Amino acid sequence: LSELPLLSEAERRQLLVEWSPPVTDSARRQCVHQWFETQVERTPEATALVYERQSLTYRELNHQANQLARYLQGLGVGPEVPVALHLERSLKMVVAILGVLKAGGAYVPMDPAYPKERLSFMLEDTHAPVLLSMEHLRAGLPAHGAKLVCLDSDWERIATKSTGNPANLATDENPAYIIYTSGSTGKPKGVLVTHHNVVRLFQQTEPWYGFDSSDVWTLFHSYTFDFSVWELWGALLYGGRLVVVPFLISRSPGEFYELLAREKVTVLNQTPSAFRQLLWAEATAPVQFALNLRYVIFGGEALESQSLKPWFDRHGDERPLLVNMYGITETTVHVTYRVIRQADLAGGAGSVIGVPIPDLKLYLLDEKLQPVPLGLPGEICVAGAGVARGYLNRPELTGQRFLSDPFTSSPGIRLYRSGDLARYTAQGELEYLGRMDHQVKIRGFRVELGEIESAMNQHPAIRESVALANDGPGGAKRLVAYLVPADVAPSIAEIREYVGQKVPDYMVPSVFVLLKALPLTPNGKVDRRALPAPEAGETTSGQPCVPPRNPTETALVEIWCQLLDRKSVGIHENFFHLGGHSLLATQVISRIAGVLNIELPVRTIFESPTVAGLAEAAHRAQPGGSSTIARRMRGARDNTLLTRLGQLSDDELQALLQNPKLRDASS
């Protein structure tokens, strides 16, 4: 019965031919760095990179990358050779990426904030013979057998190499990068993406965007997130200027809003979560800045068009143009394109992701890989030139997810099973519906809940665990962990620290719930729907709940309780361990400005993530310290006092001010 066709011939033709016409791979056969070198010849003196007060022209960037490439080739780097990058945002980070490509290798981005265990796994999995880092980051590296090259202390030797373009050793079928995504088995998996995958992405989207040398882009996202590939080469392949956004500014919507105006950014790429914070920052900014944007491009997670209403009310929908692009790491950043208009808000549609890039075919299939009827949900399967080579050292998983396209007679066309659900609208567009499995998006990061569960289950005091994602404070997704102890329950602080040594910060659950047993279905499987909702205040950092000691701390505790949906907060508890994140941090700073009338930069909460630390920062920022803050908090009483003082005669006022207790306040 499962093999009986559900579609008539007319429906099948509509879905597989009319709405998914044949595609051809017409992209130029060249490597990413060769295209860049062509652009260097066109605009050698144009500014290519900006980071804080530093900058590089196209010629300078090319020269430094050439020197690094020749140095790496001397260490054995060439085609199919992975080179690990352990770098923070900087000009040298971009030089490193370009230098690895010019040497013929594939770069493997590693975030210095990752726990050592994860870094160790990536180094072992890739067998990277060379590791690029900086002197001040060496302490964060695990034990490894790679040749360590520090781009600051070793640069004097690197700079002795020729600045000329090295001979190209790679082909467009060699990998350009290996980006690791979360793995359901507890191990992240490296996706091999070729030069051709990247080159054809830009060539196929050129008619839609028309990027050129007048464009200014931001490198807003981490280079471990493949959205950065689009940001990086969208600027450098077309002669544009790339502004590398410092990490703290990327987490401070107000400062980022100012940067967009100051740098005259024209192309902005954002996850919907980050853009909502930018919307708020613009709406509440004391000074409104003129923006030069011509495109805002969304990706990384589902976009709810209704959230864009405040933007459309202020800016309309013509300039900048807002574009929703669904994408997957395994199919090279972007898959579909859809311009979002103000009229879409009236339709009430969900996350409409539009139509595929011209050299890709999209199918909505059931579990038997048969097309589903119009309007019904099916798995998004992507075929064509954007499909990556597969997973590094994971042949079995590659065979399960990367298949031959069963709907084409053309040889060599492969199809990737995304695990995402969508349906066709009556207009032939795709509407994204979410994940089929337990993979979720947390603030733009793709997270396999199984990887978190695997990390928690390795703790000797944990018998079993389940991880879920639900709506947390402020509507943002948060991770919730349900734990069944083996015997004596470990402390939450211990579990948090243990998990944090195995997975990145964004994968550490915000809420931990201890249970005697996990609920089961009649079939003996964990009944996730029967898991209890975490109660307010259940999140804990593991620190003792010390009460506030002064008016400032009292005000901050009230703010945190409101935003974190908690009954109480101790002054030494870490904001981020209580379920806070960078998007909520901006709201904390806004509330502080409203309640205490003190302007603090968002970075303060990253540097002082406790009530006690934030209170000290507030006192330093406020002349008069705690006494001034206490007076401001009295609010109505202050107004009453001022009214009464205004009723005194000059003689009465002078007599009152002779009181020694008030003399210092006479001004």
XYZ file of C-alpha atoms in Angstrom:
667
model
C 0.000 0.000 0.000
C 2.861 2.399 0.803
C 4.023 2.111 -2.803
C 0.690 3.131 -4.317
C 0.952 6.625 -5.889
C -0.913 9.381 -4.071
C -0.587 11.813 -6.957
C -2.284 11.928 -10.298
C -0.062 12.401 -13.336
C -1.128 16.064 -13.516
C -0.234 16.671 -9.844
C 3.066 14.839 -10.219
C 3.948 16.934 -13.267
C 3.054 20.151 -11.431
C 5.244 19.328 -8.422
C 8.220 17.724 -10.160
C 8.356 19.633 -13.457
C 6.395 22.889 -13.444
C 7.372 23.953 -9.914
C 10.760 22.233 -10.050
C 12.082 22.632 -13.614
C 15.293 20.935 -14.799
C 18.489 22.673 -13.692
C 21.907 22.978 -15.221
C 25.251 23.623 -13.553
C 26.513 26.591 -15.555
C 28.914 28.094 -12.992
C 32.506 28.890 -13.943
C 34.960 26.160 -12.985
C 37.271 28.111 -10.719
C 38.292 28.291 -7.077
C 37.067 30.941 -4.668
C 40.530 32.519 -4.263
C 41.009 32.710 -8.051
C 37.858 34.808 -8.317
C 39.186 36.972 -5.482
C 42.531 37.436 -7.285
C 40.653 38.685 -10.337
C 38.944 41.280 -8.156
C 42.311 42.362 -6.675
C 43.511 43.175 -10.189
C 40.438 45.351 -10.732
C 40.480 47.333 -7.452
C 43.880 46.888 -5.752
C 43.718 50.099 -3.706
C 40.093 49.795 -2.589
C 39.508 49.030 1.075
C 38.753 45.334 1.494
C 38.629 44.877 5.265
C 37.865 47.027 8.305
C 38.139 45.943 11.940
C 37.792 48.623 14.590
C 40.466 51.187 13.587
C 42.449 48.859 11.324
C 41.976 48.271 7.614
C 43.523 46.481 4.623
C 43.252 47.241 0.923
C 42.650 44.462 -1.582
C 46.341 44.533 -2.480
C 47.458 44.363 1.167
C 45.035 41.545 1.969
C 46.167 39.605 -1.085
C 49.857 40.092 -0.259
C 49.472 38.894 3.335
C 47.382 35.898 2.249
C 49.983 35.005 -0.401
C 52.782 35.066 2.163
C 50.805 32.854 4.514
C 49.861 30.482 1.677
C 53.498 29.984 0.678
C 54.455 29.418 4.313
C 51.692 26.820 4.681
C 52.718 25.069 1.488
C 56.178 24.743 3.002
C 54.518 22.875 5.880
C 52.828 20.435 3.499
C 49.447 22.125 3.043
C 47.821 21.421 -0.314
C 44.624 20.005 -1.839
C 42.496 17.908 0.531
C 44.622 19.001 3.516
C 42.582 20.507 6.397
C 44.048 23.446 8.332
C 42.519 24.212 11.726
C 41.829 27.861 12.600
C 41.637 28.790 16.287
C 41.153 32.539 15.992
C 39.072 35.439 17.243
C 37.484 38.046 14.978
C 40.192 40.187 13.430
C 41.826 41.107 10.125
C 44.193 38.164 10.573
C 41.224 35.781 10.747
C 40.276 36.735 7.179
C 43.929 36.602 6.089
C 44.087 33.068 7.520
C 40.990 31.872 5.639
C 42.249 33.276 2.351
C 45.796 32.018 2.946
C 44.594 28.449 3.536
C 42.556 28.503 0.314
C 45.469 29.889 -1.694
C 47.704 27.128 -0.300
C 45.189 24.625 -1.693
C 43.867 23.478 1.689
C 40.496 23.542 3.430
C 40.014 25.686 6.521
C 38.403 24.236 9.656
C 37.019 27.067 11.847
C 37.197 26.474 15.605
C 35.800 28.951 18.113
C 38.261 29.719 20.954
C 35.227 29.687 23.270
C 34.599 25.992 22.534
C 35.451 23.566 25.365
C 38.771 21.787 24.963
C 37.065 18.423 24.537
C 35.208 19.622 21.450
C 38.346 21.248 20.011
C 40.240 18.022 20.643
C 37.602 16.000 18.790
C 37.732 18.318 15.768
C 41.529 18.153 15.609
C 41.508 14.368 15.860
C 38.653 13.954 13.379
C 40.291 16.121 10.706
C 43.890 15.026 11.421
C 44.772 18.650 10.650
C 48.575 18.812 10.311
C 48.650 22.602 10.861
C 46.857 24.759 13.416
C 46.684 28.563 13.093
C 46.158 30.576 16.277
C 47.502 33.499 18.317
C 49.885 33.557 21.281
C 47.234 34.704 23.757
C 44.912 31.855 22.654
C 47.407 29.014 23.119
C 46.271 28.278 26.672
C 42.796 27.418 25.411
C 44.056 24.673 23.104
C 43.930 20.991 24.024
C 46.899 18.672 23.602
C 47.416 18.070 19.892
C 49.948 16.848 17.355
C 49.512 19.612 14.792
C 52.163 22.157 13.846
C 51.115 25.328 15.690
C 51.571 28.596 13.806
C 50.822 31.824 15.697
C 49.872 34.619 13.315
C 51.340 37.262 15.632
C 54.606 35.845 17.009
C 55.393 33.849 13.840
C 54.452 36.568 11.376
C 58.008 37.851 11.039
C 58.984 34.522 9.474
C 55.814 34.370 7.375
C 56.481 37.885 6.047
C 59.747 36.748 4.455
C 57.753 34.866 1.797
C 56.918 36.323 -1.607
C 53.800 38.459 -1.917
C 53.046 37.172 -5.424
C 50.106 34.866 -6.078
C 51.241 31.254 -5.577
C 50.537 28.709 -8.300
C 47.028 27.309 -7.839
C 47.181 23.688 -6.694
C 43.508 23.057 -5.947
C 40.619 22.341 -8.276
C 37.081 23.526 -7.770
C 36.159 20.014 -6.603
C 38.520 20.188 -3.623
C 37.019 21.268 -0.283
C 37.247 24.950 0.628
C 36.135 24.484 4.239
C 34.939 21.916 6.749
C 32.310 23.317 9.108
C 31.141 21.172 12.018
C 27.459 20.908 12.854
C 25.816 19.309 15.864
C 25.492 15.507 15.697
C 22.602 13.371 16.973
C 24.981 10.604 18.099
C 26.792 12.918 20.488
C 29.601 13.718 18.068
C 29.621 16.785 15.795
C 29.985 16.068 12.096
C 32.203 17.925 9.623
C 30.595 18.991 6.338
C 32.929 19.041 3.308
C 32.038 22.012 1.082
C 33.911 22.493 -2.190
C 35.100 25.612 -3.991
C 32.543 24.916 -6.714
C 29.727 24.761 -4.158
C 30.622 28.311 -3.052
C 31.383 29.814 -6.477
C 28.100 28.689 -8.004
C 26.156 30.077 -4.998
C 27.220 33.608 -5.882
C 26.996 33.213 -9.644
C 23.466 31.839 -9.425
C 22.237 34.612 -7.112
C 23.881 37.509 -9.034
C 20.712 38.327 -11.045
C 18.726 38.745 -7.818
C 21.155 40.983 -5.947
C 23.640 42.662 -8.273
C 26.344 42.966 -5.601
C 29.173 45.323 -6.600
C 32.123 47.382 -5.347
C 29.849 50.017 -3.794
C 28.478 47.540 -1.262
C 29.513 47.475 2.395
C 28.960 44.201 4.255
C 29.291 43.206 7.899
C 30.949 39.976 9.001
C 28.498 39.726 11.884
C 28.418 35.970 12.455
C 31.000 33.577 13.833
C 33.144 31.951 11.178
C 31.997 28.586 12.594
C 28.479 29.414 11.276
C 28.252 29.045 7.491
C 26.280 32.301 7.187
C 29.767 33.847 7.475
C 30.728 32.311 4.099
C 28.007 34.377 2.437
C 29.072 37.535 4.287
C 32.785 37.073 3.613
C 32.713 36.367 -0.111
C 29.655 38.483 -0.875
C 31.925 41.443 -0.155
C 35.358 40.248 -1.337
C 34.359 38.647 -4.648
C 32.705 41.859 -5.839
C 35.135 44.529 -4.617
C 32.990 45.566 -1.658
C 34.139 46.542 1.824
C 33.822 44.005 4.654
C 33.420 45.325 8.198
C 34.445 42.663 10.735
C 32.124 43.236 13.707
C 33.795 42.843 17.143
C 32.105 40.152 19.228
C 30.799 42.472 21.957
C 29.310 44.849 19.396
C 27.609 41.901 17.693
C 25.919 41.260 21.055
C 24.988 44.905 21.630
C 22.142 45.917 19.272
C 22.482 49.602 20.135
C 26.188 49.723 19.306
C 25.625 47.572 16.211
C 22.914 50.001 15.045
C 25.430 52.843 15.341
C 28.041 50.796 13.444
C 25.605 50.201 10.580
C 25.090 53.928 10.234
C 28.744 54.909 10.744
C 30.092 52.410 8.197
C 27.228 53.034 5.735
C 26.485 49.302 5.489
C 24.422 48.341 2.438
C 24.050 44.543 2.851
C 23.031 43.196 6.248
C 22.667 39.478 7.031
C 20.813 38.486 10.193
C 19.085 35.647 11.951
C 15.489 36.705 12.747
C 16.274 36.637 16.491
C 19.169 39.087 16.114
C 17.141 41.336 13.802
C 14.314 41.602 16.336
C 16.834 43.021 18.812
C 18.109 45.457 16.184
C 14.509 46.531 15.568
C 14.109 47.269 19.266
C 17.452 49.105 19.420
C 16.485 51.375 16.545
C 13.031 52.062 17.973
C 14.407 53.043 21.408
C 17.615 54.801 20.343
C 17.882 58.345 21.758
C 19.279 59.449 18.391
C 17.917 58.099 15.112
C 20.595 57.366 12.524
C 20.194 57.327 8.775
C 20.813 53.836 7.400
C 22.197 53.104 3.944
C 20.876 49.544 3.666
C 19.684 48.177 0.368
C 19.289 44.536 1.465
C 18.502 42.765 4.719
C 18.931 39.014 4.166
C 17.559 36.540 6.708
C 18.772 33.015 7.379
C 19.644 30.542 10.092
C 16.161 30.044 11.560
C 12.472 30.413 10.768
C 11.283 33.949 10.013
C 7.823 34.952 11.189
C 6.798 37.765 8.867
C 4.569 39.394 11.516
C 7.683 40.298 13.520
C 8.698 42.684 10.725
C 5.709 45.026 11.136
C 7.598 47.665 13.200
C 10.334 47.744 10.540
C 7.876 48.109 7.664
C 6.011 50.845 9.559
C 9.234 52.895 9.715
C 11.003 51.957 6.482
C 8.461 50.524 4.047
C 9.348 47.501 1.924
C 11.227 48.953 -1.057
C 14.572 50.043 0.397
C 16.006 48.106 1.975
C 14.586 44.983 0.395
C 13.984 42.235 2.954
C 14.788 38.725 1.712
C 14.183 35.388 3.438
C 16.688 32.678 2.458
C 16.306 29.159 3.825
C 19.537 27.207 3.875
C 21.514 24.263 5.198
C 25.247 23.816 5.781
C 25.151 20.607 3.703
C 23.777 22.498 0.691
C 26.099 25.526 0.943
C 24.535 28.301 2.999
C 21.396 29.171 0.997
C 18.777 27.140 -0.856
C 15.767 29.399 -1.452
C 14.912 33.062 -2.041
C 11.815 35.043 -1.094
C 11.344 38.826 -0.954
C 9.150 39.767 2.023
C 6.644 42.561 1.407
C 4.417 44.502 3.751
C 1.403 42.851 2.123
C 2.623 39.469 3.406
C 1.695 40.530 6.934
C -1.992 40.555 6.037
C -1.882 36.997 4.731
C -1.018 35.469 8.085
C 1.397 32.988 6.498
C 4.174 31.417 8.516
C 7.809 31.298 7.413
C 7.527 31.453 3.615
C 10.897 30.538 2.101
C 9.991 30.954 -1.561
C 11.631 29.296 -4.526
C 14.957 27.472 -4.975
C 18.181 28.986 -6.294
C 18.176 28.315 -10.086
C 20.727 25.461 -10.036
C 18.917 23.578 -7.235
C 15.820 21.370 -7.243
C 13.633 21.041 -4.178
C 11.351 18.104 -3.488
C 8.897 17.518 -0.637
C 8.994 13.791 -0.006
C 7.525 11.259 2.405
C 9.509 8.583 4.263
C 9.434 6.415 1.112
C 10.965 9.286 -0.900
C 7.719 9.823 -2.802
C 6.319 13.344 -3.498
C 3.595 14.480 -1.098
C 0.397 16.120 -2.393
C -0.004 19.875 -2.577
C -0.518 21.421 0.868
C 0.670 18.429 2.884
C 3.938 18.469 4.855
C 6.950 16.659 3.450
C 10.691 16.484 4.038
C 12.696 19.108 2.159
C 15.157 17.306 -0.108
C 17.652 19.371 -2.095
C 19.381 18.286 -5.286
C 21.862 20.064 -7.535
C 25.179 21.871 -7.577
C 24.991 23.183 -4.010
C 24.999 19.745 -2.380
C 28.230 19.272 -0.414
C 30.556 16.283 -0.788
C 29.332 14.707 2.426
C 30.463 14.241 6.020
C 34.120 13.833 6.884
C 34.964 10.294 8.040
C 31.254 9.379 8.267
C 30.565 7.178 5.196
C 27.514 5.487 6.722
C 25.831 8.776 7.661
C 26.814 10.294 4.307
C 25.137 7.339 2.566
C 21.954 7.874 4.575
C 21.655 11.602 3.938
C 23.290 12.128 0.523
C 21.504 10.074 -2.177
C 21.280 9.884 -5.956
C 18.422 12.035 -7.228
C 15.649 9.531 -8.108
C 13.720 12.061 -10.192
C 16.300 12.881 -12.846
C 17.919 10.956 -15.661
C 21.058 13.100 -15.509
C 23.990 11.131 -14.090
C 25.814 12.283 -10.950
C 23.043 14.502 -9.534
C 22.839 14.027 -5.768
C 20.076 14.777 -3.299
C 20.376 15.758 0.366
C 17.700 14.832 2.891
C 17.443 17.852 5.185
C 15.171 16.555 7.950
C 13.205 19.820 7.646
C 9.466 19.896 6.965
C 7.690 22.221 4.542
C 4.545 22.380 2.445
C 3.665 23.975 -0.867
C 1.343 26.971 -0.854
C -1.228 27.379 -3.611
C 1.185 29.824 -5.284
C 3.907 27.191 -5.578
C 6.063 28.622 -2.787
C 7.453 26.693 0.135
C 6.385 27.350 3.721
C 8.827 26.093 6.355
C 7.201 24.024 9.125
C 10.088 22.954 11.383
C 12.228 19.891 12.088
C 11.248 16.248 11.628
C 13.581 15.041 14.346
C 14.890 16.511 17.571
C 17.151 19.049 15.944
C 16.387 22.643 16.928
C 17.645 26.152 16.266
C 18.853 28.140 19.272
C 19.521 31.792 18.349
C 20.566 30.715 14.842
C 22.737 27.760 15.902
C 21.704 24.306 14.778
C 21.601 21.988 17.786
C 21.087 18.240 17.959
C 19.374 17.516 21.261
C 20.930 14.044 21.158
C 24.402 15.555 21.436
C 23.419 17.367 24.639
C 21.821 14.228 26.043
C 24.951 12.230 25.222
C 27.091 14.765 27.105
C 24.837 14.684 30.172
C 24.591 10.879 30.204
C 28.362 10.586 30.439
C 28.243 12.032 33.968
C 28.540 9.099 36.405
C 25.764 10.445 38.632
C 23.205 10.737 35.802
C 21.199 7.632 34.913
C 19.314 9.115 31.970
C 18.390 12.479 30.543
C 16.266 14.244 27.955
C 16.832 17.661 26.374
C 14.065 19.798 24.924
C 13.719 23.278 23.498
C 10.823 25.462 24.560
C 9.889 29.120 24.689
C 11.779 30.894 27.443
C 11.657 34.454 28.806
C 11.125 37.011 26.051
C 9.830 34.355 23.656
C 13.315 33.147 22.673
C 13.979 29.415 22.464
C 15.818 27.928 25.433
C 17.154 24.469 26.220
C 15.640 22.484 29.094
C 17.313 19.374 30.536
C 15.401 16.658 32.417
C 17.691 14.509 34.570
C 17.189 11.238 36.447
C 20.033 10.783 38.976
C 21.666 7.352 39.345
C 21.681 7.648 43.135
C 22.571 10.918 44.871
C 21.640 13.881 42.704
C 24.647 15.992 41.679
C 24.454 19.770 42.073
C 23.223 21.790 39.125
C 26.488 23.739 39.166
C 28.411 20.480 38.793
C 26.254 19.279 35.880
C 26.427 22.661 34.162
C 30.209 22.740 34.415
C 30.478 19.137 33.216
C 28.297 19.700 30.149
C 30.072 22.993 29.438
C 33.346 21.081 29.083
C 31.867 19.004 26.274
C 29.651 21.334 24.224
C 29.662 25.064 23.320
C 27.936 27.566 25.596
C 24.859 27.862 23.377
C 24.253 24.106 23.836
C 24.373 24.151 27.657
C 20.756 23.949 28.923
C 19.323 27.002 30.632
C 16.990 24.974 32.841
C 17.711 21.723 34.712
C 14.773 19.681 36.096
C 15.429 16.677 38.348
C 12.960 13.768 38.025
C 12.603 10.378 39.725
C 11.855 8.778 36.340
C 11.188 9.804 32.749
C 7.601 9.352 31.495
C 7.215 6.607 28.885
C 4.792 5.887 26.050
C 2.989 2.513 25.851
C 5.748 1.415 23.481
C 8.383 2.052 26.124
C 9.812 5.205 24.505
C 10.335 8.478 26.338
C 7.103 10.457 26.211
C 8.474 13.940 25.591
C 5.017 15.462 25.582
C 4.430 14.253 29.143
C 7.522 15.935 30.563
C 6.518 18.621 33.082
C 6.912 22.257 32.115
C 9.680 23.886 34.167
C 8.293 26.182 36.834
C 9.404 29.767 37.317
C 12.567 29.862 39.339
C 13.554 26.288 38.500
C 16.595 27.488 36.597
C 19.566 27.718 38.905
C 23.206 28.562 38.562
C 24.151 26.426 41.546
C 25.220 29.489 43.539
C 23.658 30.237 46.960
C 20.737 32.655 46.782
C 22.209 35.680 48.593
C 19.590 38.478 48.919
C 20.243 42.058 47.764
C 22.131 44.331 50.178
C 21.256 47.818 48.887
C 18.678 49.642 46.717
C 20.650 49.132 43.508
C 20.902 45.380 43.946
C 17.210 45.283 44.889
C 16.289 47.029 41.636
C 18.513 44.715 39.604
C 17.054 41.596 41.246
C 13.555 42.796 40.335
C 14.628 43.367 36.709
C 16.248 39.936 36.459
C 13.245 38.187 38.011
C 10.910 39.821 35.495
C 13.016 39.040 32.423
C 14.131 35.561 33.506
C 10.662 34.595 34.786
C 11.979 33.781 38.257
C 10.709 34.153 41.805
C 14.117 35.069 43.217
C 17.711 35.724 42.159
C 20.836 35.678 44.289
C 23.249 38.544 43.814
C 26.121 36.173 42.958
C 24.232 34.043 40.414
C 25.414 34.225 36.812
C 22.892 35.798 34.408
C 23.789 33.384 31.614
C 23.565 30.361 33.913
C 20.033 31.383 34.857
C 18.799 31.153 31.266
C 19.860 34.602 30.139
C 21.404 35.140 26.728
C 22.709 37.982 24.611
C 19.260 38.981 23.367
C 17.857 39.242 26.914
C 20.991 41.087 28.021
C 19.965 44.073 25.899
C 16.620 44.207 27.703
C 18.383 44.177 31.085
C 20.430 47.201 30.049
C 17.292 48.951 28.787
C 15.455 48.328 32.083
C 18.445 49.647 34.028
C 18.312 52.844 31.982
C 14.569 53.197 32.678
C 14.608 52.343 36.383
C 17.942 53.766 37.513
C 18.449 56.355 34.763
C 21.942 54.972 34.144
C 23.283 54.247 30.655
C 25.494 51.145 30.592
C 26.935 49.476 27.488
C 25.626 45.949 26.841
C 29.145 44.600 27.198
C 28.904 45.357 30.953
C 26.668 42.362 31.537
C 29.151 40.110 29.746
C 31.988 41.448 31.872
C 29.955 41.487 35.133
C 27.199 38.866 34.746
C 26.009 38.935 38.398
C 23.726 41.353 40.228
C 26.584 42.252 42.567
C 28.997 42.925 39.716
C 26.440 44.872 37.700
C 25.549 46.986 40.742
C 29.206 47.931 41.179
C 29.395 48.896 37.501
C 26.254 51.020 37.925
C 27.782 52.839 40.911
C 30.963 53.555 38.954
C 28.910 54.946 36.074
C 26.779 57.148 38.326
C 28.259 60.216 40.059
C 27.197 60.166 43.688
C 27.117 56.375 43.847
C 24.483 54.521 45.860
C 23.022 57.608 47.513
C 22.138 59.123 44.137
C 20.646 55.852 42.918
C 18.637 55.441 46.109
C 17.201 58.949 45.691
C 16.168 58.211 42.125
C 14.447 55.019 43.211
C 12.312 56.870 45.714
C 10.497 58.420 42.739
C 7.205 59.714 44.074
C 8.682 60.655 47.458
C 11.259 62.827 45.667
C 8.474 64.647 43.855
C 6.577 65.234 47.094
C 9.689 66.599 48.795
C 10.454 68.941 45.895
C 6.871 70.247 45.985
C 7.123 70.933 49.735
C 10.492 72.700 49.359
C 8.987 74.922 46.704
C 6.407 76.131 49.209
C 9.043 77.404 51.696
C 9.949 81.083 51.970
C 13.570 82.120 51.399
C 14.100 82.552 55.176
C 12.631 79.122 55.936
C 14.765 77.498 53.243
C 17.946 79.167 54.518
C 17.176 78.055 58.083
C 16.598 74.484 56.874
C 19.905 74.415 55.012
C 21.787 75.458 58.172
C 21.113 71.964 59.483
C 24.555 70.228 59.485
C 23.043 67.044 57.986
C 21.861 68.980 54.919
C 24.696 71.487 54.520
C 26.661 69.279 52.096
C 23.571 68.957 49.906
C 22.809 72.691 49.808
C 23.678 72.951 46.120
